[in-house]
Structures are given as C-alpha cells and as structure tokens.
Tab-separated table of C-alpha atoms in Angstrom:
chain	number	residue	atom	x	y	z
A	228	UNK	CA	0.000	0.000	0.000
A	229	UNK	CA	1.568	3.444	-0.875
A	230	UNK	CA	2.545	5.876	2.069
A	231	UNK	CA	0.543	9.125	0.148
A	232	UNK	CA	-2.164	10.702	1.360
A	233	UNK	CA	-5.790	9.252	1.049
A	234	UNK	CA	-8.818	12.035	0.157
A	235	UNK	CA	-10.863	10.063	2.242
A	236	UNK	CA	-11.111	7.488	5.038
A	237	UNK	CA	-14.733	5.884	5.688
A	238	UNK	CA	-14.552	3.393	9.235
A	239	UNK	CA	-16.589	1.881	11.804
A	240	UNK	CA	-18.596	0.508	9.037
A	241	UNK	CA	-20.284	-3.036	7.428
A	242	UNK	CA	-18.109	-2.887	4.178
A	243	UNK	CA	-20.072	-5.609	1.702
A	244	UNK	CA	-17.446	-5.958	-0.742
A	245	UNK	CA	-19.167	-7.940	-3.424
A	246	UNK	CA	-15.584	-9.314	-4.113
A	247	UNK	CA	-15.460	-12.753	-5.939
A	248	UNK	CA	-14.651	-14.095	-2.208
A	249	UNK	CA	-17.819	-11.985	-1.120
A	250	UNK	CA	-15.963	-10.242	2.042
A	251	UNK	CA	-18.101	-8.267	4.926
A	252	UNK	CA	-15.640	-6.568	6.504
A	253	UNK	CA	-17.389	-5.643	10.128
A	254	UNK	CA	-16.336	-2.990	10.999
A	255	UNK	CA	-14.239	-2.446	8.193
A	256	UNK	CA	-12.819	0.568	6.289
A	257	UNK	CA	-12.416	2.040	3.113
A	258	UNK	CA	-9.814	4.623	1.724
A	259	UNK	CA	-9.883	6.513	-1.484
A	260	UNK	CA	-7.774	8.735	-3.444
A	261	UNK	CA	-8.422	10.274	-6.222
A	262	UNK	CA	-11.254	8.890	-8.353
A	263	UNK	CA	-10.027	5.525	-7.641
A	264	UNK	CA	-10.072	2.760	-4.382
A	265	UNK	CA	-7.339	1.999	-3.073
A	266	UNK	CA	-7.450	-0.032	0.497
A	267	UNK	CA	-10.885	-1.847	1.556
A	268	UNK	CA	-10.615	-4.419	4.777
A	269	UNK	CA	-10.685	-4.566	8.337
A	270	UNK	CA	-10.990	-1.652	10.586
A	271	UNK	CA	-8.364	-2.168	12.110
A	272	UNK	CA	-5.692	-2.980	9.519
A	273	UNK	CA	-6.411	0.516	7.700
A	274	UNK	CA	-6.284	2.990	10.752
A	275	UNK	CA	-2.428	3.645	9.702
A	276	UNK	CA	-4.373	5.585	7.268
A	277	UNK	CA	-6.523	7.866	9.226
A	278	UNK	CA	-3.056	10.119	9.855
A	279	UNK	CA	-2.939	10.676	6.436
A	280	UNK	CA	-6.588	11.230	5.191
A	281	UNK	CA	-7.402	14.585	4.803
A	282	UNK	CA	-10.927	13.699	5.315
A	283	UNK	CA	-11.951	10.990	7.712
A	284	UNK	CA	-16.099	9.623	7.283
A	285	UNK	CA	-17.189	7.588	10.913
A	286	UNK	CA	-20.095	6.118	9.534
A	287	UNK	CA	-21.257	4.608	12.849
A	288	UNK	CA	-21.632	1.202	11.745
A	289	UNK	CA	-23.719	2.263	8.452
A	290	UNK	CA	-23.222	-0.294	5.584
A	291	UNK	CA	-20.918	0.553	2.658
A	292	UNK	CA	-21.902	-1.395	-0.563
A	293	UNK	CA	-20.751	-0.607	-4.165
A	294	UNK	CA	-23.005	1.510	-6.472
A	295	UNK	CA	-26.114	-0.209	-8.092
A	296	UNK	CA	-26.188	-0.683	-11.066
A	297	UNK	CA	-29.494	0.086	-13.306
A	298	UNK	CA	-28.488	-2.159	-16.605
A	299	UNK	CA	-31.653	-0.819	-18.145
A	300	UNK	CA	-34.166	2.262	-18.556
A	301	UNK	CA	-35.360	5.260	-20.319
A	302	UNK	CA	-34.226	8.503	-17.893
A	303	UNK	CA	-36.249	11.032	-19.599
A	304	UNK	CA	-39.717	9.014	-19.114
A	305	UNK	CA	-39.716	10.184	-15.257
A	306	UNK	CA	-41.553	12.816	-17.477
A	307	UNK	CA	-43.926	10.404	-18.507
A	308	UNK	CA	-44.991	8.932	-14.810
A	309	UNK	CA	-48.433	7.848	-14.581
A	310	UNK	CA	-49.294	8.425	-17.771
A	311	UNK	CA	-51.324	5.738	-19.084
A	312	UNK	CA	-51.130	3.102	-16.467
A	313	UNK	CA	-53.043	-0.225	-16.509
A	314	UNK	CA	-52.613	-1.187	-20.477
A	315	UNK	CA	-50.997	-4.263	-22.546
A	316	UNK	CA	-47.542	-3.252	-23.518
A	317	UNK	CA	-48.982	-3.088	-27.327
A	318	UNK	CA	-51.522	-0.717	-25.909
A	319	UNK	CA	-49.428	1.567	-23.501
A	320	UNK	CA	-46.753	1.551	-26.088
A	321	UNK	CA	-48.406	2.489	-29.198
A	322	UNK	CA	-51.604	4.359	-28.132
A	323	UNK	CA	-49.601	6.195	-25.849
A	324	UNK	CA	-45.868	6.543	-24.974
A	325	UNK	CA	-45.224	6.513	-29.214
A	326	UNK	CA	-47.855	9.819	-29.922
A	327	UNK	CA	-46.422	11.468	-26.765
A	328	UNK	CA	-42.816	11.000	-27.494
A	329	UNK	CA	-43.521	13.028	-31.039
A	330	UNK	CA	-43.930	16.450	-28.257
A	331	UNK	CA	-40.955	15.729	-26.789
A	332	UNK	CA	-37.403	17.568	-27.793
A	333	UNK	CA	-33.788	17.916	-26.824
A	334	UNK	CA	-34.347	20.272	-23.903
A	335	UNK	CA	-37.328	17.712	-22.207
A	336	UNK	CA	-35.177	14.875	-22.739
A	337	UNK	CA	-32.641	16.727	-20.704
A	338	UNK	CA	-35.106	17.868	-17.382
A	339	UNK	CA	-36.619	14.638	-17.483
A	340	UNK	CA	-32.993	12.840	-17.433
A	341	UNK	CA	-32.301	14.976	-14.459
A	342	UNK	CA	-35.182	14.374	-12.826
A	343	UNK	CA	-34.087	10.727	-13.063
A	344	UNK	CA	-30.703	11.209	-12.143
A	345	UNK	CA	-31.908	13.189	-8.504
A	346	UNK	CA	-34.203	9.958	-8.382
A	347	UNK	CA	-31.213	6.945	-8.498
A	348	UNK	CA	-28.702	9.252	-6.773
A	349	UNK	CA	-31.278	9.724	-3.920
A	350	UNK	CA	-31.909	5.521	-3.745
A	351	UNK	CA	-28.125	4.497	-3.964
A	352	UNK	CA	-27.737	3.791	-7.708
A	353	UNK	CA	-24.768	5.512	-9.418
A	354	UNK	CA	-24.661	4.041	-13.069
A	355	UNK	CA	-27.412	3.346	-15.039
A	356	UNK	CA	-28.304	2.392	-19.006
A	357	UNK	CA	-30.017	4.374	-21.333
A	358	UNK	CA	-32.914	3.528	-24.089
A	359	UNK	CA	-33.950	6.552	-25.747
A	360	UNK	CA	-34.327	10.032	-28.330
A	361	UNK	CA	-31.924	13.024	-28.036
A	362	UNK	CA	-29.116	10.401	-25.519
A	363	UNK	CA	-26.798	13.443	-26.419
A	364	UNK	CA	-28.913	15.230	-23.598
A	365	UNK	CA	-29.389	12.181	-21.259
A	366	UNK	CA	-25.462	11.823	-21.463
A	367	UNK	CA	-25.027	15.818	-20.925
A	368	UNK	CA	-27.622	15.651	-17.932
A	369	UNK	CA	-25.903	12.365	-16.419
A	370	UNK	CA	-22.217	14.342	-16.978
A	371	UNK	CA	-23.746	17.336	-15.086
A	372	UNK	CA	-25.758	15.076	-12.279
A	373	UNK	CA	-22.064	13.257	-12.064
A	374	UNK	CA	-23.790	9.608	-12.341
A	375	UNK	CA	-21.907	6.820	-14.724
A	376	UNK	CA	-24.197	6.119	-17.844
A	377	UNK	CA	-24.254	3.932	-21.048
A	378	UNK	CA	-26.037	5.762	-23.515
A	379	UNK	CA	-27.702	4.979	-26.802
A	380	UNK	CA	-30.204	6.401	-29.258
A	381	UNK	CA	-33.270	4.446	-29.835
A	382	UNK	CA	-33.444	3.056	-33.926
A	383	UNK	CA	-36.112	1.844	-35.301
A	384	UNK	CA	-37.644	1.732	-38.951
A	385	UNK	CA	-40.184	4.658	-38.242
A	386	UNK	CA	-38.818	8.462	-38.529
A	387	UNK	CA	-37.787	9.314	-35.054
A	388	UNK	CA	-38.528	12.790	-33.412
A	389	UNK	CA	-34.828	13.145	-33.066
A	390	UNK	CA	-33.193	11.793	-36.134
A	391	UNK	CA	-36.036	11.530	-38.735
A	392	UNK	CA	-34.803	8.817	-41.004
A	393	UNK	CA	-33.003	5.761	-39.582
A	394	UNK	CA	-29.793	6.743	-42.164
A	395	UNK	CA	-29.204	9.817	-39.523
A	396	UNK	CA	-29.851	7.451	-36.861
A	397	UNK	CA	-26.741	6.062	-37.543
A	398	UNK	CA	-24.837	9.316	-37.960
A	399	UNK	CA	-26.032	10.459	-34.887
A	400	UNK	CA	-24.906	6.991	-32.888
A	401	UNK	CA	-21.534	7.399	-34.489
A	402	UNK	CA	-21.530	11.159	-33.212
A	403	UNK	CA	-22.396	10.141	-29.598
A	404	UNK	CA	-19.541	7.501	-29.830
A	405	UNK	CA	-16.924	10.110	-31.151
A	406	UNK	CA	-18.205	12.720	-29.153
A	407	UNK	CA	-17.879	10.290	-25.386
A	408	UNK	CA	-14.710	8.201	-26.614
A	409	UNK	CA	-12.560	9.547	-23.316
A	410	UNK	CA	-15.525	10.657	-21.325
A	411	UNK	CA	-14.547	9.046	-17.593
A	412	UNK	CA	-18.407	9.028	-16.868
A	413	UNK	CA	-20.373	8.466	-20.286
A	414	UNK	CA	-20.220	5.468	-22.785
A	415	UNK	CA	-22.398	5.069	-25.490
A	416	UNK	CA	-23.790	1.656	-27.294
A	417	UNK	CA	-25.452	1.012	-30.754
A	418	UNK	CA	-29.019	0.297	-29.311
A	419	UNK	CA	-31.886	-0.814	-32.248
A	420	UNK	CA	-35.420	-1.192	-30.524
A	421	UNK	CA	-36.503	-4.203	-30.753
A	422	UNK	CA	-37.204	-7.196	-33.495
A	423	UNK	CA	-40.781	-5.938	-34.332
A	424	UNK	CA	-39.807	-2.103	-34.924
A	425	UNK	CA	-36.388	-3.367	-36.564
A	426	UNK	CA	-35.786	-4.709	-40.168
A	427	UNK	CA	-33.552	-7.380	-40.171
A	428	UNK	CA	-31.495	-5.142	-42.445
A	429	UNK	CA	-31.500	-2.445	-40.114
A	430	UNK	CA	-30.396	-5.260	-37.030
A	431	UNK	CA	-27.637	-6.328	-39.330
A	432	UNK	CA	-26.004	-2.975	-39.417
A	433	UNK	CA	-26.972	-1.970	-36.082
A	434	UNK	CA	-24.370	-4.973	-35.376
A	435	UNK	CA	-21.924	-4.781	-37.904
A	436	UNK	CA	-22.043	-0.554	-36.388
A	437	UNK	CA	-21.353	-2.274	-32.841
A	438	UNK	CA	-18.778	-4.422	-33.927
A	439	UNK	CA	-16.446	-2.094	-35.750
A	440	UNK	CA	-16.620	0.331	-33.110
A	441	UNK	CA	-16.050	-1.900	-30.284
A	442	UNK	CA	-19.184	-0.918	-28.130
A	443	UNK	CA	-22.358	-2.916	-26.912
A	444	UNK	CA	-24.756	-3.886	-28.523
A	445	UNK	CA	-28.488	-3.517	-26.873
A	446	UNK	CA	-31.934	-4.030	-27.433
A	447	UNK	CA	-35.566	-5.156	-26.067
A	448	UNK	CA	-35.886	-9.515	-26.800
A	449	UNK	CA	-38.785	-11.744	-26.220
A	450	UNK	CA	-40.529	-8.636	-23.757
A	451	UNK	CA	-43.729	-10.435	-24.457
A	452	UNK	CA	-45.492	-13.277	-25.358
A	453	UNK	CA	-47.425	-11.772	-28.509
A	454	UNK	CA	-43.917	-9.951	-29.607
A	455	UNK	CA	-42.710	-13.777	-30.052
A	456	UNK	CA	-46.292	-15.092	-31.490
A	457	UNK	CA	-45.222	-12.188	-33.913
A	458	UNK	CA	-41.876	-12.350	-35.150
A	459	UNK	CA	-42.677	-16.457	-35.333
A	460	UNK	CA	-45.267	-15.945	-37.929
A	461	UNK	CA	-43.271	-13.092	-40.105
A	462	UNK	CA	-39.957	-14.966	-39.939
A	463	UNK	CA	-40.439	-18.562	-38.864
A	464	UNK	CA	-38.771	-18.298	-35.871
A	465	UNK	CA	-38.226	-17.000	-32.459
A	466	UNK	CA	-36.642	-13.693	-32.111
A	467	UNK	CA	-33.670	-15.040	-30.280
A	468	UNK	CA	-33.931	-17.552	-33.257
A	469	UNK	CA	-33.985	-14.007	-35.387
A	470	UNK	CA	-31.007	-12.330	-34.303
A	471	UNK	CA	-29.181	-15.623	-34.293
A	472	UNK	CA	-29.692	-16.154	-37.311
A	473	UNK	CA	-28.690	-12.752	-38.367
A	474	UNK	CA	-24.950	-13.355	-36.454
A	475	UNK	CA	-25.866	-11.375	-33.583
A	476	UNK	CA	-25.763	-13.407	-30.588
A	477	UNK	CA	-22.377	-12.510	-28.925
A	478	UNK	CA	-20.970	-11.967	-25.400
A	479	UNK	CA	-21.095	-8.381	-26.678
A	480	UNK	CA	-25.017	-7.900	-26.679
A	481	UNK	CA	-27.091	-6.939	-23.673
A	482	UNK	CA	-30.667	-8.469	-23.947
A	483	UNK	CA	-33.721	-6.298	-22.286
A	484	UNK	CA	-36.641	-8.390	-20.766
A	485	UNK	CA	-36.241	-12.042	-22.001
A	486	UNK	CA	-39.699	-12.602	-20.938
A	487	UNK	CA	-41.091	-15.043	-23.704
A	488	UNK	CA	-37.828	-17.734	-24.094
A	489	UNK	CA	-37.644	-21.547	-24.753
A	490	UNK	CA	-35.169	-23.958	-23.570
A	491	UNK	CA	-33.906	-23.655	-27.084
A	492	UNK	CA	-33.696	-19.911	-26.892
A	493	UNK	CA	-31.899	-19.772	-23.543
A	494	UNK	CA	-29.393	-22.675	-24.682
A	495	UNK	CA	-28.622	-19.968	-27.616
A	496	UNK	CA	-28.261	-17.463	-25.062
A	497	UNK	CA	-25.873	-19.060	-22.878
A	498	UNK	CA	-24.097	-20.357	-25.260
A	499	UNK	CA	-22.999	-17.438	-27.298
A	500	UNK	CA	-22.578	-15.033	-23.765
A	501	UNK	CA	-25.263	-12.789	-24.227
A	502	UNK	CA	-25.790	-10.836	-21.083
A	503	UNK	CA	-29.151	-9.954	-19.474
A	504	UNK	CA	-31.371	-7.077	-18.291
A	505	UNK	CA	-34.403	-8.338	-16.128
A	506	UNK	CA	-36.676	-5.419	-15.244
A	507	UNK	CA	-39.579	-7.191	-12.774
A	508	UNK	CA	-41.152	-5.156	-11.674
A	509	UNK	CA	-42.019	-3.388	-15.346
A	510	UNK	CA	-42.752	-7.128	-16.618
A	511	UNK	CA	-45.331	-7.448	-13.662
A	512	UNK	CA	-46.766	-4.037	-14.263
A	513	UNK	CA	-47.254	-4.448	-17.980
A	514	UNK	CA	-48.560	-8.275	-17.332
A	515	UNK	CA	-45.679	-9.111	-19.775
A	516	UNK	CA	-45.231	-12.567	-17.596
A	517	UNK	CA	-42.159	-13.532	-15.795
A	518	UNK	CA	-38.947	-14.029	-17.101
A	519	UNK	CA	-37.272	-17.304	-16.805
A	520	UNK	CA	-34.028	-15.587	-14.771
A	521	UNK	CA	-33.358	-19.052	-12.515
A	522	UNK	CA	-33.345	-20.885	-16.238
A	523	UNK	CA	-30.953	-18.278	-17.437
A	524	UNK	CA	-28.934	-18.416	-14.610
A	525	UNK	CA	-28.367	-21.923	-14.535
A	526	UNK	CA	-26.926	-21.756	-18.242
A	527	UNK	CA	-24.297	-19.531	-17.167
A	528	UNK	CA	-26.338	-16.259	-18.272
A	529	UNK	CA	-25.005	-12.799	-16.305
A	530	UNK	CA	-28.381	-11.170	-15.594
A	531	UNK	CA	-28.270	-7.741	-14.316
A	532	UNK	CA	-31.343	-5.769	-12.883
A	533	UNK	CA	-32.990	-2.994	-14.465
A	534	UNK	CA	-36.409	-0.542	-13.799
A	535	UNK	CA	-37.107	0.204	-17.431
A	536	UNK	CA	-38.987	3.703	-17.720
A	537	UNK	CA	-40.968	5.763	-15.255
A	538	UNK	CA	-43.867	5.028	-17.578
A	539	UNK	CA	-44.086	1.392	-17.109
A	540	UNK	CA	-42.412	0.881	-13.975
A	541	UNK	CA	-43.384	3.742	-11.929
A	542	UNK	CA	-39.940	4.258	-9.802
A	543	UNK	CA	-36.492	3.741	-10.714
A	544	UNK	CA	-35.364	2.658	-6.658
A	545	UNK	CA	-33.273	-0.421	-7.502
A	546	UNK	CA	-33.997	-1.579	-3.787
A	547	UNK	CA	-37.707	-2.131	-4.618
A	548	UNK	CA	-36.484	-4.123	-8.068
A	549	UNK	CA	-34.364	-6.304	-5.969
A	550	UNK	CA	-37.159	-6.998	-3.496
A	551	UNK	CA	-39.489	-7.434	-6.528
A	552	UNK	CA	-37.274	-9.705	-8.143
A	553	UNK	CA	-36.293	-11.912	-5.061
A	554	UNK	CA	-40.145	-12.621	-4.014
A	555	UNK	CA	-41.015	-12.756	-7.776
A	556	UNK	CA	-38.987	-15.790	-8.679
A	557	UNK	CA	-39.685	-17.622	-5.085
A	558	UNK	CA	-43.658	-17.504	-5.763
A	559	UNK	CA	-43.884	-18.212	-9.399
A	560	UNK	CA	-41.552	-21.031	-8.983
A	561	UNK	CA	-43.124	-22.200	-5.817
A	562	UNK	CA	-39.700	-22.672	-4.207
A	563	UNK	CA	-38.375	-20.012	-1.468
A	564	UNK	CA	-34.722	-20.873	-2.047
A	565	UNK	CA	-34.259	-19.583	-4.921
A	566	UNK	CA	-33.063	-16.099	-5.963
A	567	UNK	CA	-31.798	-15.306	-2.045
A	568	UNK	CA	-30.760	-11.966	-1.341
A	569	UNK	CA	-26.686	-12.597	-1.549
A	570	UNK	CA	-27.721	-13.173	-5.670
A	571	UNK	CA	-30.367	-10.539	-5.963
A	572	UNK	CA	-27.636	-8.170	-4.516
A	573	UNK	CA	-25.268	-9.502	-7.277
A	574	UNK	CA	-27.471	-8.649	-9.927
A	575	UNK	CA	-27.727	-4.920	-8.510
A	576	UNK	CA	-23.894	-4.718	-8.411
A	577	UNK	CA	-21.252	-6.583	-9.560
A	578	UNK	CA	-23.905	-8.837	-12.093
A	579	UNK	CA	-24.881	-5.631	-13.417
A	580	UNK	CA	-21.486	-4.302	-14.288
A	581	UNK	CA	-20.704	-7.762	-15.849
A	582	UNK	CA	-23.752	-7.340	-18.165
A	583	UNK	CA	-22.902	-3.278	-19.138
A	584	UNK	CA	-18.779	-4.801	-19.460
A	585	UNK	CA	-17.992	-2.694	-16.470
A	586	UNK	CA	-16.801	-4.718	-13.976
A	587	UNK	CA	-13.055	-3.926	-14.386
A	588	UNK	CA	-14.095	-0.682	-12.948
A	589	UNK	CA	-17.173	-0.653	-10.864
A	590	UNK	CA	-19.489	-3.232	-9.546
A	591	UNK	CA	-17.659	-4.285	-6.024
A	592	UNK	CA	-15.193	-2.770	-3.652
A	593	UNK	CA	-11.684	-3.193	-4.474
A	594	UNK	CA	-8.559	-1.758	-4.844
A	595	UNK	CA	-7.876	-0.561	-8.550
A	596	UNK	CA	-11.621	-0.075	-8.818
A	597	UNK	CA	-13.461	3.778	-9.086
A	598	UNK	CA	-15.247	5.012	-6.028
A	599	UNK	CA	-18.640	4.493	-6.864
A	600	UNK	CA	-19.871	3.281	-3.914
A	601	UNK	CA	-23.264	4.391	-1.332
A	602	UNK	CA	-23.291	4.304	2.283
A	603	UNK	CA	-26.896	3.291	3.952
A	604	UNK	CA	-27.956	4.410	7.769
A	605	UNK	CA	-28.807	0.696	9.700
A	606	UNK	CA	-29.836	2.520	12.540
A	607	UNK	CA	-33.856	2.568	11.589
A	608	UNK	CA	-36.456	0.698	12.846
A	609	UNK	CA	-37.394	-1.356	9.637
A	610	UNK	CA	-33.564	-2.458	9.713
A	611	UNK	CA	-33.415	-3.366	13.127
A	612	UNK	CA	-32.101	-6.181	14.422
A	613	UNK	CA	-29.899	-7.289	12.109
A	614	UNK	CA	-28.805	-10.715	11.511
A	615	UNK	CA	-28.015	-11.297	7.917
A	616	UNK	CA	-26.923	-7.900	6.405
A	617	UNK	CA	-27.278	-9.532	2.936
A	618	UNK	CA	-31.392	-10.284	3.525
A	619	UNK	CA	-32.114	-6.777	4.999
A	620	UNK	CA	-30.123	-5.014	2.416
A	621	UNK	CA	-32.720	-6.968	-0.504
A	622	UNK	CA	-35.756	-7.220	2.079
A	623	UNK	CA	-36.025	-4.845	4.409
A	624	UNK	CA	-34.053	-1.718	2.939
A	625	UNK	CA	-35.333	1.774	1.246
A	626	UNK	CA	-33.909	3.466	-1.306
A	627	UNK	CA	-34.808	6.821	1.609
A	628	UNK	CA	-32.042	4.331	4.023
A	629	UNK	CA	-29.192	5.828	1.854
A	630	UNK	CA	-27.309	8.957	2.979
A	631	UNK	CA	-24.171	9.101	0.827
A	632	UNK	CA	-23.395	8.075	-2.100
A	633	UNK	CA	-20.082	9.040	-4.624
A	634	UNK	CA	-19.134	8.218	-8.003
A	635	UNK	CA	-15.810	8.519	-9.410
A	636	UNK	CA	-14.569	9.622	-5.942
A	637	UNK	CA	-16.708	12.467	-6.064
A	638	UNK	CA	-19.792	12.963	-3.293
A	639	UNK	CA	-23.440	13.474	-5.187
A	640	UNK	CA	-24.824	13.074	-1.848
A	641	UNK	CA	-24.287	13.971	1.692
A	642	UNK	CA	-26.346	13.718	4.197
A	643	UNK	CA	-29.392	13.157	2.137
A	644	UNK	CA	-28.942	16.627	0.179
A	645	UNK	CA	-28.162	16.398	-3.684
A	646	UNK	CA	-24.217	17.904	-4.150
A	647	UNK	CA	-24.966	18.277	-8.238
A	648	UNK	CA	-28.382	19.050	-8.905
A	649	UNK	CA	-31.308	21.965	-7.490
A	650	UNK	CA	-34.028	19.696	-6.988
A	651	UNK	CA	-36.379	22.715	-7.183
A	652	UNK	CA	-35.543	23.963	-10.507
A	653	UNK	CA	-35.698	19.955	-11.923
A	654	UNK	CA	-39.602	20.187	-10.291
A	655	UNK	CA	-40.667	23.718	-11.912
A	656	UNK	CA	-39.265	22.030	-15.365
A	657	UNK	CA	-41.090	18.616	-14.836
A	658	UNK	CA	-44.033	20.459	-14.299
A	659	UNK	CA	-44.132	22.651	-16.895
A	660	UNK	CA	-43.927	19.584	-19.091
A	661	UNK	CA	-46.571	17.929	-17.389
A	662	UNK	CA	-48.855	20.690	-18.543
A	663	UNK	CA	-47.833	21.320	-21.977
A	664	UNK	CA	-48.769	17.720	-22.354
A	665	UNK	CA	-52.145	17.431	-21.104
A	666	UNK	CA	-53.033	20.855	-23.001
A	667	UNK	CA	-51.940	19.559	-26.203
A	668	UNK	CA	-49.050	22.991	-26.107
C-alpha cells in the first residue's frame, strides 16, 4: 500500500465488498484517493491511514456497498410517470408513450434525465443504461448530475422525433460515440429497438455498427409473449432464433426483458454469452409474464437488474427491483430458495457491471476499482435487528435508508442533500412539461 495521502477514510462501518470471495468486513474501512479505491478491509488494519486522510467519514456502523447498477431504462420518461397506467404493452406503447414521445425535444429529454438522475442518486444507484431520443442530452444531464451512464439512441424503422430517417440514426450513434470516446463518466452503445420495430437489415447494421466500433450492442428480446407469437409468424422463428440467425448473438449484446424464451432460446443465449437485463417489476406491471431468470442463470447467463422507464415501472429505486425480483422468482416457482438476497444483490452490483462490461471498474469494492460506492444508515427501525446484512439489504431496505453516495470519488450526496443538482428547478421544469402535455401545447 503506498505511504501518500488518502482524500478520504470511511470506518466503523459493514463494508459488503461484493468481491469474488464476497468479504463483509465488520467494521471495516475504506480509503480513497483520487477517483479511484485503493485499500478496503478490516478496521483495524487501515487505521495507519486515518493520519494521512485529509478527510476521515465515521459512519457509525452504516453499511458501505458498491453503487447499483441500473443495466436498463429510459431517464427522460420520469416525465412520462403515470401516464397511461393499466394497459398491454402493445396498448401503452403504441396508443400512448409513441404519440407522446412526437412532443418531446432535446431540452425535455434533458429535465426529465435529471429528474431521473436526482431519483437513483437519492436511492443508492450511481450508473445506469439508457434507451432513448436526443441520448446526447441524457449523457449531458448524467455528466452534469455526475452519475456513470451507457447511452444509446433508440433506432427503429419509423422516422424518429430526433433523427427523422433511420440513415441519420446512424450518424447520430456514431456522433455520440466520437463525441464520449474519453468521457470518464459516459459510454455510449449502438441500441436498435426491438425485433418488431427493426428490419432485419436495419439489425444487421446496427451490429456490424457495434462491432467495428467496439461498443455494446443492446436491445428489447422476447418482452412479451405476442412480440414472439409475432416475429414467429413473419420470420419462422423466435426472435432469439432471429437475431441468431442474423450473427448477432455474442458476449457483446445486452438483452432487455427475455420474458417469452424456450429452452432452445436460452441454450442460444448461454451459449454465445449474451448478457441480461431483467426489469420485474415493469414485466409485472405491464402483465408481460415472468422471465425465466433461474433458467438463465443456470446456463451460465449474467443477468443484471434494471427498472425500465418511469412510464411502465413507476420508480427507478433499484432496492424495490431487488425486493421485486427476489419474491417474484420464489412464488412463481413455488420454491423459497431460490433467488436469495446474496444473488439478488449480485445482480444490482457486480452482475450488473458484468452485463454493461464494467466490472473492471465498478461493480464491487476493491482496490484498482473507481469510487462508486453508497453508504446506507442501519440505525432505523425497519432495519433493526440485524442478523443477515445480505437479507435486509434486498428485504427490508429503502432506497430513503441511503445517505451518501459518490461516483468517481466524487460525493453526489451527503447527508441526504443532492451535491450536483437543485431539486427545485428539476420540479418547476417537470411540471411545466406535465402541462404542456395534457393541453396539447
């Protein structure tokens, strides 16, 4: 360990790790410089280092876990909350979310991406993956708010409000990627919509775009049961089947829903390494059915969590998904073993850095690693007594319980209160959005 100074020391805490060896260090401690980790273990091997810490955190025995990780949603749709609730996804999608998406421009795609931002920041997520128009804005907002984002513009065969034909859709991707090459916060991926908006043409290049440029490669798979009755009956074949067949099955493509899968279709998953992004609560909402996760899992599948949009979901708290996703499983599979909190916690962290191909750098707490990373206070009555601190992190835990979080070594939140954003001016904007939408404006 080097004899410099360390910007900050954080002790007398429950350090979850999320390490491959899944260390709780307890109390532990935790010293960064820089924008990077560089000690994590027991108390009392790291107080050498509270003499040279120029800032020194007692967290008194609050639990320090890594970032979580949101490996899938649409930011600006906060604007979109409660909008048409309690439709099909066919329904909500085109009846409602496409015909109010043609209002929207750059400068609502950038409030409403704040808006989200305050949201994760204020329930312990600090990296999250984008679906939508205008991502120049939703990376520009995330850059400001000082979260960690992959980015990508929506394509699809229809004109979008952004782009207008898919040709600039590609132009504009390629932008994004030249314009957030070295950006330490903002990556961008080549992200076509989904099988049934998407030519096959148009899924081809989408790839062959994500290929040469070395970035992921993302879209919505099997969300539903119709969407798969669908693409079977205009291609023969499943739409795993589809983009398999099309060469785009890699260890480079992040899945979105994986709702509607065989065992033939997961086998094809697992074997070529695609990654996955199960959104629950969103599949429950939308009566979309459950996705076969435990399946997946069991094939060697990395499955992340995600919230999807505001619009379908209605929160982006990652502790509700995990919740969601841990009871989900147990019930629908009739067997309360499964999915227990030390893997639903995965998925939040480290399995969702795995699935965005960011676990070199975030994901657990380790030395080498950035300092994204949220500290939660234990001492509240819905937390207390504590036993397991994996089970009350996934069962018993609010996103409110967090109290700091940082990202890249820098604090976003202290003591509750936003470091980044105004809160009040992200409200006035929302709704003044709200209400040019219901007048028609």
């Amino acid at each position: 360990m080097s004899h410099d100074p360390v910007d900050l020391l954080i002790k007398n805490a429950h350090i979850v790790t999320m390490n491959p060896a899944m260390e709780v260090h307890q109390p532990g401690a935790l010293a960064i410089r820089g924008d990077t980790i560089v000690a994590v273990g027991a108390e009392k091997d790291l107080l050498g280092l509270e003499a040279r810490a120029r800032e020194v955190l007692d967290v008194q025995r609050g639990a320090v876990l890594p970032g979580l990780i949101n490996t899938h949603t649409h930011a600006a749709m906060t604007l979109f909350r409660g909008l048409a609730d309690d439709l099909p996804l066919e329904d909500w999608l085109h009846h409602h979310i496409f015909p109010a998406e043609r209002k929207i421009n750059a400068q609502w795609v950038y409030w409403g991406t704040l808006l989200a931002c305050a949201e994760m920041i204020l329930s312990g997520t600090t990296t999250f993956c984008d679906m939508y128009l205008f991502e120049a804005e939703v990376a520009r907002a995330a850059r400001e708010a000082g979260m960690r984002a992959l980015v990508g513009e929506v394509l699809y065969d229809f004109p979008s409000p952004n782009y207008g034909p898919i040709e600039k859709g590609f132009d504009y991707t390629l932008q994004l990627i030249r314009d957030f090459k070295e950006d330490p916060l903002i990556s961008v991926a080549v992200e076509p919509h989904t099988p049934f908006t998407c030519s096959p043409d148009l899924l081809r290049k989408a790839g062959a775009v994500s290929a040469e440029q070395g970035v992921p490669l993302i879209i919505h798979l099997s969300e539903t049961f119709p969407e798969k009755e669908q693409i079977q009956k205009q291609y023969q074949t499943s739409p795993v089947g589809l983009l398999d067949g099309l060469g785009l099955l890699s260890s480079n493509l992040i899945a979105v829903h994986c709702v509607a899968l065989s065992e033939e279709d997961m086998n094809a998953l697992g074997k070529a390494g695609v990654k996955v992004a199960h959104c629950p609560e969103s599949n429950m909402k939308l009566a979309s059915g459950v996705a076969p996760v435990v399946p997946m899992m069991s094939r060697g599948i990395t499955v992340g969590l995600g919230t999807d949009g505001c619009a379908s979901n209605n929160n982006l708290d990652l502790f509700q998904e995990m919740s969601a996703a841990a009871k989900l499983h147990k019930v629908h599979l009739l067997d309360p073993t499964v999915m227990d909190a030390r893997t639903v916690l995965r998925m939040a962290t480290i399995e969702g850095a795995k699935v965005l191909q960011m676990d070199r750098v975030i994901g657990s707490l380790e030395p080498g690693k950035k300092a994204d990373l949220i500290i939660l206070d234990l001492k509240q009555p819905h937390l207390t007594p504590l036993y397991n601190l994996y089970s009350q992190l996934v069962y018993a835990a609010k996103g409110s319980d967090v109290t700091q979080v940082f990202i890249n070594g820098k604090q976003v939140l202290k003591d509750r209160q936003l470091t980044t954003l105004s809160l009040r001016t992200i409200f006035e904007k929302a709704h003044s959005f709200a209400s040019s939408l219901q007048t028609g404006s």
